[in-house]
Amino acid sequence: AASQALGRAVTQAMQSLAMVGGRFAAELRPLEEPGAGGLEEVAFEVAAHSSLPLRPLAKVASGGELSRISLAIQLVAAKQSPIGTLVFDEVDSGIGGAVAETVGRSLKKLGRERQVLCVTHLPQVAAQAEEQWSVSKSGAAGSKRGRLSSAVTRLDRAGRIEELARMLGGTEITATTRKHAAE
């Protein structure tokens, strides 16, 4: 019963993550020998479109689909979890544009219930954050000592606009890019 409820809930969450018609199922397969993990193994199956059959998640999901399905599972699981902080490392890989904005809004919604930390390179996702931090690396792995250091900086409004403009525009940031970032 729980696996069917999970399948329905994740399927519903997928609809809001630009996977309209997609389906998710958590299949329980009996084990020949019961073990410490129970009597069954769990297999996740997915169909990215309503016309496709359910197949093993690892075999059929593209990078972008896998990111969104992972987020859908987290959105559902978070409702039942006492965990106060969720960390997403590039959950938006393989997507862009309107889908990235949808993912950003979903993360923002989740952030209303608990702390969400998200590593992203997409301005559509970063713009949805309540706070934004910039992480930069310096040094080179091939240098004498092979030292690499990271710097983490909390961005104020002006810093956020500049960082979003950089994410939008690349190497050359123009007044137009800054205007789009501020918007």
JSON list of C-alpha atoms in Angstrom, two decimals:
[
{"chain": "A", "resi": 1, "resn": "ALA", "atom": "CA", "xyz": [0.00, 0.00, 0.00]},
{"chain": "A", "resi": 2, "resn": "ALA", "atom": "CA", "xyz": [2.84, 2.38, 0.87]},
{"chain": "A", "resi": 3, "resn": "SER", "atom": "CA", "xyz": [4.64, 1.75, -2.42]},
{"chain": "A", "resi": 4, "resn": "GLN", "atom": "CA", "xyz": [1.44, 2.50, -4.36]},
{"chain": "A", "resi": 5, "resn": "ALA", "atom": "CA", "xyz": [0.88, 5.70, -2.36]},
{"chain": "A", "resi": 6, "resn": "LEU", "atom": "CA", "xyz": [4.49, 6.73, -3.03]},
{"chain": "A", "resi": 7, "resn": "GLY", "atom": "CA", "xyz": [4.04, 6.05, -6.75]},
{"chain": "A", "resi": 8, "resn": "ARG", "atom": "CA", "xyz": [0.91, 8.20, -6.91]},
{"chain": "A", "resi": 9, "resn": "ALA", "atom": "CA", "xyz": [2.47, 11.05, -4.95]},
{"chain": "A", "resi": 10, "resn": "VAL", "atom": "CA", "xyz": [5.71, 11.12, -6.98]},
{"chain": "A", "resi": 11, "resn": "THR", "atom": "CA", "xyz": [3.70, 10.88, -10.22]},
{"chain": "A", "resi": 12, "resn": "GLN", "atom": "CA", "xyz": [1.69, 13.92, -9.11]},
{"chain": "A", "resi": 13, "resn": "ALA", "atom": "CA", "xyz": [4.86, 15.83, -8.22]},
{"chain": "A", "resi": 14, "resn": "MET", "atom": "CA", "xyz": [6.36, 14.99, -11.63]},
{"chain": "A", "resi": 15, "resn": "GLN", "atom": "CA", "xyz": [3.43, 16.74, -13.33]},
{"chain": "A", "resi": 16, "resn": "SER", "atom": "CA", "xyz": [4.45, 20.05, -11.76]},
{"chain": "A", "resi": 17, "resn": "LEU", "atom": "CA", "xyz": [8.07, 19.57, -12.84]},
{"chain": "A", "resi": 18, "resn": "ALA", "atom": "CA", "xyz": [7.38, 19.67, -16.59]},
{"chain": "A", "resi": 19, "resn": "MET", "atom": "CA", "xyz": [6.89, 15.91, -16.88]},
{"chain": "A", "resi": 20, "resn": "VAL", "atom": "CA", "xyz": [3.22, 15.98, -17.80]},
{"chain": "A", "resi": 21, "resn": "GLY", "atom": "CA", "xyz": [1.98, 12.45, -18.43]},
{"chain": "A", "resi": 22, "resn": "GLY", "atom": "CA", "xyz": [5.00, 10.92, -16.69]},
{"chain": "A", "resi": 23, "resn": "ARG", "atom": "CA", "xyz": [4.49, 8.12, -14.19]},
{"chain": "A", "resi": 24, "resn": "PHE", "atom": "CA", "xyz": [6.49, 6.68, -11.31]},
{"chain": "A", "resi": 25, "resn": "ALA", "atom": "CA", "xyz": [6.16, 3.36, -9.51]},
{"chain": "A", "resi": 26, "resn": "ALA", "atom": "CA", "xyz": [7.96, 1.76, -6.60]},
{"chain": "A", "resi": 27, "resn": "GLU", "atom": "CA", "xyz": [7.80, -1.96, -7.31]},
{"chain": "A", "resi": 28, "resn": "LEU", "atom": "CA", "xyz": [8.32, -4.47, -4.52]},
{"chain": "A", "resi": 29, "resn": "ARG", "atom": "CA", "xyz": [9.93, -7.67, -5.75]},
{"chain": "A", "resi": 30, "resn": "PRO", "atom": "CA", "xyz": [10.03, -10.70, -3.42]},
{"chain": "A", "resi": 31, "resn": "LEU", "atom": "CA", "xyz": [13.47, -11.95, -2.45]},
{"chain": "A", "resi": 32, "resn": "GLU", "atom": "CA", "xyz": [14.24, -15.66, -2.52]},
{"chain": "A", "resi": 33, "resn": "GLU", "atom": "CA", "xyz": [15.86, -15.36, 0.91]},
{"chain": "A", "resi": 34, "resn": "PRO", "atom": "CA", "xyz": [14.66, -12.84, 3.49]},
{"chain": "A", "resi": 35, "resn": "GLY", "atom": "CA", "xyz": [17.45, -10.62, 4.74]},
{"chain": "A", "resi": 36, "resn": "ALA", "atom": "CA", "xyz": [18.21, -7.74, 7.06]},
{"chain": "A", "resi": 37, "resn": "GLY", "atom": "CA", "xyz": [16.50, -5.44, 4.54]},
{"chain": "A", "resi": 38, "resn": "GLY", "atom": "CA", "xyz": [13.25, -7.38, 4.57]},
{"chain": "A", "resi": 39, "resn": "LEU", "atom": "CA", "xyz": [11.33, -9.72, 2.31]},
{"chain": "A", "resi": 40, "resn": "GLU", "atom": "CA", "xyz": [11.45, -7.59, -0.85]},
{"chain": "A", "resi": 41, "resn": "GLU", "atom": "CA", "xyz": [13.73, -5.38, -2.86]},
{"chain": "A", "resi": 42, "resn": "VAL", "atom": "CA", "xyz": [12.48, -2.02, -4.12]},
{"chain": "A", "resi": 43, "resn": "ALA", "atom": "CA", "xyz": [12.81, -1.09, -7.78]},
{"chain": "A", "resi": 44, "resn": "PHE", "atom": "CA", "xyz": [11.91, 2.36, -9.09]},
{"chain": "A", "resi": 45, "resn": "GLU", "atom": "CA", "xyz": [10.27, 2.41, -12.50]},
{"chain": "A", "resi": 46, "resn": "VAL", "atom": "CA", "xyz": [9.34, 5.40, -14.60]},
{"chain": "A", "resi": 47, "resn": "ALA", "atom": "CA", "xyz": [7.67, 6.42, -17.83]},
{"chain": "A", "resi": 48, "resn": "ALA", "atom": "CA", "xyz": [8.51, 9.91, -19.03]},
{"chain": "A", "resi": 49, "resn": "HIS", "atom": "CA", "xyz": [5.35, 10.11, -21.13]},
{"chain": "A", "resi": 50, "resn": "SER", "atom": "CA", "xyz": [1.87, 8.61, -20.85]},
{"chain": "A", "resi": 51, "resn": "SER", "atom": "CA", "xyz": [2.32, 6.60, -24.06]},
{"chain": "A", "resi": 52, "resn": "LEU", "atom": "CA", "xyz": [5.40, 4.78, -22.73]},
{"chain": "A", "resi": 53, "resn": "PRO", "atom": "CA", "xyz": [5.47, 1.70, -20.48]},
{"chain": "A", "resi": 54, "resn": "LEU", "atom": "CA", "xyz": [7.05, 1.78, -17.03]},
{"chain": "A", "resi": 55, "resn": "ARG", "atom": "CA", "xyz": [10.71, 0.72, -17.18]},
{"chain": "A", "resi": 56, "resn": "PRO", "atom": "CA", "xyz": [13.64, 0.72, -14.72]},
{"chain": "A", "resi": 57, "resn": "LEU", "atom": "CA", "xyz": [14.55, 4.27, -13.76]},
{"chain": "A", "resi": 58, "resn": "ALA", "atom": "CA", "xyz": [18.29, 3.81, -14.31]},
{"chain": "A", "resi": 59, "resn": "LYS", "atom": "CA", "xyz": [17.76, 2.56, -17.87]},
{"chain": "A", "resi": 60, "resn": "VAL", "atom": "CA", "xyz": [15.33, 5.08, -19.30]},
{"chain": "A", "resi": 61, "resn": "ALA", "atom": "CA", "xyz": [15.67, 8.44, -17.57]},
{"chain": "A", "resi": 62, "resn": "SER", "atom": "CA", "xyz": [17.79, 11.17, -19.19]},
{"chain": "A", "resi": 63, "resn": "GLY", "atom": "CA", "xyz": [19.93, 13.41, -16.98]},
{"chain": "A", "resi": 64, "resn": "GLY", "atom": "CA", "xyz": [17.28, 16.12, -16.84]},
{"chain": "A", "resi": 65, "resn": "GLU", "atom": "CA", "xyz": [14.50, 13.61, -16.19]},
{"chain": "A", "resi": 66, "resn": "LEU", "atom": "CA", "xyz": [16.53, 11.94, -13.47]},
{"chain": "A", "resi": 67, "resn": "SER", "atom": "CA", "xyz": [17.07, 15.32, -11.81]},
{"chain": "A", "resi": 68, "resn": "ARG", "atom": "CA", "xyz": [13.38, 16.13, -11.84]},
{"chain": "A", "resi": 69, "resn": "ILE", "atom": "CA", "xyz": [12.32, 12.66, -10.68]},
{"chain": "A", "resi": 70, "resn": "SER", "atom": "CA", "xyz": [14.84, 12.90, -7.85]},
{"chain": "A", "resi": 71, "resn": "LEU", "atom": "CA", "xyz": [13.37, 16.26, -6.87]},
{"chain": "A", "resi": 72, "resn": "ALA", "atom": "CA", "xyz": [9.83, 14.85, -7.08]},
{"chain": "A", "resi": 73, "resn": "ILE", "atom": "CA", "xyz": [10.82, 12.01, -4.72]},
{"chain": "A", "resi": 74, "resn": "GLN", "atom": "CA", "xyz": [12.41, 14.51, -2.33]},
{"chain": "A", "resi": 75, "resn": "LEU", "atom": "CA", "xyz": [9.34, 16.76, -2.41]},
{"chain": "A", "resi": 76, "resn": "VAL", "atom": "CA", "xyz": [7.17, 13.79, -1.43]},
{"chain": "A", "resi": 77, "resn": "ALA", "atom": "CA", "xyz": [9.58, 12.29, 1.10]},
{"chain": "A", "resi": 78, "resn": "ALA", "atom": "CA", "xyz": [10.21, 15.64, 2.79]},
{"chain": "A", "resi": 79, "resn": "LYS", "atom": "CA", "xyz": [6.59, 15.77, 3.91]},
{"chain": "A", "resi": 80, "resn": "GLN", "atom": "CA", "xyz": [7.13, 12.64, 6.00]},
{"chain": "A", "resi": 81, "resn": "SER", "atom": "CA", "xyz": [10.70, 13.30, 7.10]},
{"chain": "A", "resi": 82, "resn": "PRO", "atom": "CA", "xyz": [11.86, 15.03, 10.28]},
{"chain": "A", "resi": 83, "resn": "ILE", "atom": "CA", "xyz": [15.07, 16.13, 8.53]},
{"chain": "A", "resi": 84, "resn": "GLY", "atom": "CA", "xyz": [15.37, 19.90, 8.83]},
{"chain": "A", "resi": 85, "resn": "THR", "atom": "CA", "xyz": [17.91, 20.54, 6.07]},
{"chain": "A", "resi": 86, "resn": "LEU", "atom": "CA", "xyz": [17.96, 19.19, 2.52]},
{"chain": "A", "resi": 87, "resn": "VAL", "atom": "CA", "xyz": [20.98, 19.56, 0.25]},
{"chain": "A", "resi": 88, "resn": "PHE", "atom": "CA", "xyz": [20.62, 19.40, -3.53]},
{"chain": "A", "resi": 89, "resn": "ASP", "atom": "CA", "xyz": [23.78, 19.25, -5.60]},
{"chain": "A", "resi": 90, "resn": "GLU", "atom": "CA", "xyz": [22.90, 20.37, -9.13]},
{"chain": "A", "resi": 91, "resn": "VAL", "atom": "CA", "xyz": [19.44, 18.77, -9.03]},
{"chain": "A", "resi": 92, "resn": "ASP", "atom": "CA", "xyz": [18.81, 20.95, -12.09]},
{"chain": "A", "resi": 93, "resn": "SER", "atom": "CA", "xyz": [21.47, 19.39, -14.35]},
{"chain": "A", "resi": 94, "resn": "GLY", "atom": "CA", "xyz": [20.33, 18.72, -17.88]},
{"chain": "A", "resi": 95, "resn": "ILE", "atom": "CA", "xyz": [17.51, 21.27, -17.83]},
{"chain": "A", "resi": 96, "resn": "GLY", "atom": "CA", "xyz": [17.10, 24.95, -18.63]},
{"chain": "A", "resi": 97, "resn": "GLY", "atom": "CA", "xyz": [14.62, 27.71, -19.42]},
{"chain": "A", "resi": 98, "resn": "ALA", "atom": "CA", "xyz": [11.07, 27.35, -18.17]},
{"chain": "A", "resi": 99, "resn": "VAL", "atom": "CA", "xyz": [11.74, 23.90, -16.68]},
{"chain": "A", "resi": 100, "resn": "ALA", "atom": "CA", "xyz": [14.59, 25.36, -14.60]},
{"chain": "A", "resi": 101, "resn": "GLU", "atom": "CA", "xyz": [12.26, 28.07, -13.33]},
{"chain": "A", "resi": 102, "resn": "THR", "atom": "CA", "xyz": [9.70, 25.41, -12.38]},
{"chain": "A", "resi": 103, "resn": "VAL", "atom": "CA", "xyz": [12.39, 23.48, -10.48]},
{"chain": "A", "resi": 104, "resn": "GLY", "atom": "CA", "xyz": [13.48, 26.69, -8.75]},
{"chain": "A", "resi": 105, "resn": "ARG", "atom": "CA", "xyz": [9.92, 27.40, -7.65]},
{"chain": "A", "resi": 106, "resn": "SER", "atom": "CA", "xyz": [9.56, 23.85, -6.34]},
{"chain": "A", "resi": 107, "resn": "LEU", "atom": "CA", "xyz": [12.75, 24.23, -4.30]},
{"chain": "A", "resi": 108, "resn": "LYS", "atom": "CA", "xyz": [11.50, 27.57, -2.98]},
{"chain": "A", "resi": 109, "resn": "LYS", "atom": "CA", "xyz": [8.22, 25.95, -1.94]},
{"chain": "A", "resi": 110, "resn": "LEU", "atom": "CA", "xyz": [10.12, 23.20, -0.16]},
{"chain": "A", "resi": 111, "resn": "GLY", "atom": "CA", "xyz": [12.24, 25.89, 1.50]},
{"chain": "A", "resi": 112, "resn": "ARG", "atom": "CA", "xyz": [9.15, 27.27, 3.23]},
{"chain": "A", "resi": 113, "resn": "GLU", "atom": "CA", "xyz": [8.93, 24.04, 5.25]},
{"chain": "A", "resi": 114, "resn": "ARG", "atom": "CA", "xyz": [12.65, 23.44, 5.95]},
{"chain": "A", "resi": 115, "resn": "GLN", "atom": "CA", "xyz": [16.12, 24.68, 5.09]},
{"chain": "A", "resi": 116, "resn": "VAL", "atom": "CA", "xyz": [17.14, 23.93, 1.50]},
{"chain": "A", "resi": 117, "resn": "LEU", "atom": "CA", "xyz": [20.70, 24.28, 0.26]},
{"chain": "A", "resi": 118, "resn": "CYS", "atom": "CA", "xyz": [21.08, 23.99, -3.51]},
{"chain": "A", "resi": 119, "resn": "VAL", "atom": "CA", "xyz": [24.17, 24.08, -5.67]},
{"chain": "A", "resi": 120, "resn": "THR", "atom": "CA", "xyz": [23.18, 25.43, -9.07]},
{"chain": "A", "resi": 121, "resn": "HIS", "atom": "CA", "xyz": [24.64, 27.04, -12.16]},
{"chain": "A", "resi": 122, "resn": "LEU", "atom": "CA", "xyz": [21.24, 28.13, -13.49]},
{"chain": "A", "resi": 123, "resn": "PRO", "atom": "CA", "xyz": [20.03, 31.69, -12.93]},
{"chain": "A", "resi": 124, "resn": "GLN", "atom": "CA", "xyz": [16.39, 30.57, -13.09]},
{"chain": "A", "resi": 125, "resn": "VAL", "atom": "CA", "xyz": [16.97, 28.41, -10.01]},
{"chain": "A", "resi": 126, "resn": "ALA", "atom": "CA", "xyz": [19.28, 30.80, -8.15]},
{"chain": "A", "resi": 127, "resn": "ALA", "atom": "CA", "xyz": [16.85, 33.69, -8.60]},
{"chain": "A", "resi": 128, "resn": "GLN", "atom": "CA", "xyz": [14.21, 31.81, -6.59]},
{"chain": "A", "resi": 129, "resn": "ALA", "atom": "CA", "xyz": [16.43, 31.58, -3.50]},
{"chain": "A", "resi": 130, "resn": "GLU", "atom": "CA", "xyz": [15.78, 33.62, -0.40]},
{"chain": "A", "resi": 131, "resn": "GLU", "atom": "CA", "xyz": [19.53, 33.99, 0.01]},
{"chain": "A", "resi": 132, "resn": "GLN", "atom": "CA", "xyz": [22.35, 33.44, -2.43]},
{"chain": "A", "resi": 133, "resn": "TRP", "atom": "CA", "xyz": [25.96, 32.57, -1.78]},
{"chain": "A", "resi": 134, "resn": "SER", "atom": "CA", "xyz": [28.77, 32.54, -4.29]},
{"chain": "A", "resi": 135, "resn": "VAL", "atom": "CA", "xyz": [31.37, 29.76, -4.14]},
{"chain": "A", "resi": 136, "resn": "SER", "atom": "CA", "xyz": [34.61, 30.27, -6.02]},
{"chain": "A", "resi": 137, "resn": "LYS", "atom": "CA", "xyz": [37.76, 28.20, -6.26]},
{"chain": "A", "resi": 138, "resn": "SER", "atom": "CA", "xyz": [41.33, 29.34, -6.70]},
{"chain": "A", "resi": 139, "resn": "GLY", "atom": "CA", "xyz": [44.63, 27.59, -7.21]},
{"chain": "A", "resi": 140, "resn": "ALA", "atom": "CA", "xyz": [45.32, 24.69, -9.50]},
{"chain": "A", "resi": 141, "resn": "ALA", "atom": "CA", "xyz": [45.66, 20.99, -8.97]},
{"chain": "A", "resi": 142, "resn": "GLY", "atom": "CA", "xyz": [48.84, 21.08, -11.06]},
{"chain": "A", "resi": 143, "resn": "SER", "atom": "CA", "xyz": [50.57, 23.81, -9.02]},
{"chain": "A", "resi": 144, "resn": "LYS", "atom": "CA", "xyz": [53.62, 23.15, -6.82]},
{"chain": "A", "resi": 145, "resn": "ARG", "atom": "CA", "xyz": [51.69, 22.15, -3.77]},
{"chain": "A", "resi": 146, "resn": "GLY", "atom": "CA", "xyz": [48.52, 21.14, -5.59]},
{"chain": "A", "resi": 147, "resn": "ARG", "atom": "CA", "xyz": [46.46, 23.34, -3.28]},
{"chain": "A", "resi": 148, "resn": "LEU", "atom": "CA", "xyz": [42.99, 24.34, -4.19]},
{"chain": "A", "resi": 149, "resn": "SER", "atom": "CA", "xyz": [41.02, 26.71, -2.00]},
{"chain": "A", "resi": 150, "resn": "SER", "atom": "CA", "xyz": [37.40, 27.74, -1.98]},
{"chain": "A", "resi": 151, "resn": "ALA", "atom": "CA", "xyz": [35.82, 31.01, -0.93]},
{"chain": "A", "resi": 152, "resn": "VAL", "atom": "CA", "xyz": [32.18, 31.34, 0.09]},
{"chain": "A", "resi": 153, "resn": "THR", "atom": "CA", "xyz": [30.57, 34.78, 0.05]},
{"chain": "A", "resi": 154, "resn": "ARG", "atom": "CA", "xyz": [27.04, 35.76, 1.06]},
{"chain": "A", "resi": 155, "resn": "LEU", "atom": "CA", "xyz": [25.64, 38.05, -1.63]},
{"chain": "A", "resi": 156, "resn": "ASP", "atom": "CA", "xyz": [23.68, 41.21, -0.92]},
{"chain": "A", "resi": 157, "resn": "ARG", "atom": "CA", "xyz": [21.12, 42.49, -3.46]},
{"chain": "A", "resi": 158, "resn": "ALA", "atom": "CA", "xyz": [23.75, 44.13, -5.66]},
{"chain": "A", "resi": 159, "resn": "GLY", "atom": "CA", "xyz": [25.95, 41.04, -5.46]},
{"chain": "A", "resi": 160, "resn": "ARG", "atom": "CA", "xyz": [23.01, 38.79, -6.38]},
{"chain": "A", "resi": 161, "resn": "ILE", "atom": "CA", "xyz": [22.22, 40.90, -9.42]},
{"chain": "A", "resi": 162, "resn": "GLU", "atom": "CA", "xyz": [25.86, 40.78, -10.50]},
{"chain": "A", "resi": 163, "resn": "GLU", "atom": "CA", "xyz": [26.07, 37.00, -10.00]},
{"chain": "A", "resi": 164, "resn": "LEU", "atom": "CA", "xyz": [22.78, 36.36, -11.79]},
{"chain": "A", "resi": 165, "resn": "ALA", "atom": "CA", "xyz": [23.99, 38.60, -14.64]},
{"chain": "A", "resi": 166, "resn": "ARG", "atom": "CA", "xyz": [27.18, 36.54, -14.82]},
{"chain": "A", "resi": 167, "resn": "MET", "atom": "CA", "xyz": [25.14, 33.34, -14.93]},
{"chain": "A", "resi": 168, "resn": "LEU", "atom": "CA", "xyz": [22.92, 34.79, -17.66]},
{"chain": "A", "resi": 169, "resn": "GLY", "atom": "CA", "xyz": [25.54, 36.51, -19.77]},
{"chain": "A", "resi": 170, "resn": "GLY", "atom": "CA", "xyz": [28.78, 34.64, -19.46]},
{"chain": "A", "resi": 171, "resn": "THR", "atom": "CA", "xyz": [32.10, 36.45, -19.70]},
{"chain": "A", "resi": 172, "resn": "GLU", "atom": "CA", "xyz": [30.79, 39.87, -20.74]},
{"chain": "A", "resi": 173, "resn": "ILE", "atom": "CA", "xyz": [28.24, 41.44, -18.45]},
{"chain": "A", "resi": 174, "resn": "THR", "atom": "CA", "xyz": [26.37, 44.34, -20.01]},
{"chain": "A", "resi": 175, "resn": "ALA", "atom": "CA", "xyz": [23.85, 46.84, -18.69]},
{"chain": "A", "resi": 176, "resn": "THR", "atom": "CA", "xyz": [21.13, 44.84, -20.45]},
{"chain": "A", "resi": 177, "resn": "THR", "atom": "CA", "xyz": [22.26, 41.63, -18.75]},
{"chain": "A", "resi": 178, "resn": "ARG", "atom": "CA", "xyz": [22.19, 43.37, -15.38]},
{"chain": "A", "resi": 179, "resn": "LYS", "atom": "CA", "xyz": [18.70, 44.69, -16.13]},
{"chain": "A", "resi": 180, "resn": "HIS", "atom": "CA", "xyz": [17.50, 41.15, -16.91]},
{"chain": "A", "resi": 181, "resn": "ALA", "atom": "CA", "xyz": [19.16, 39.83, -13.75]},
{"chain": "A", "resi": 182, "resn": "ALA", "atom": "CA", "xyz": [17.49, 42.49, -11.60]},
{"chain": "A", "resi": 183, "resn": "GLU", "atom": "CA", "xyz": [14.14, 41.68, -13.16]}
]
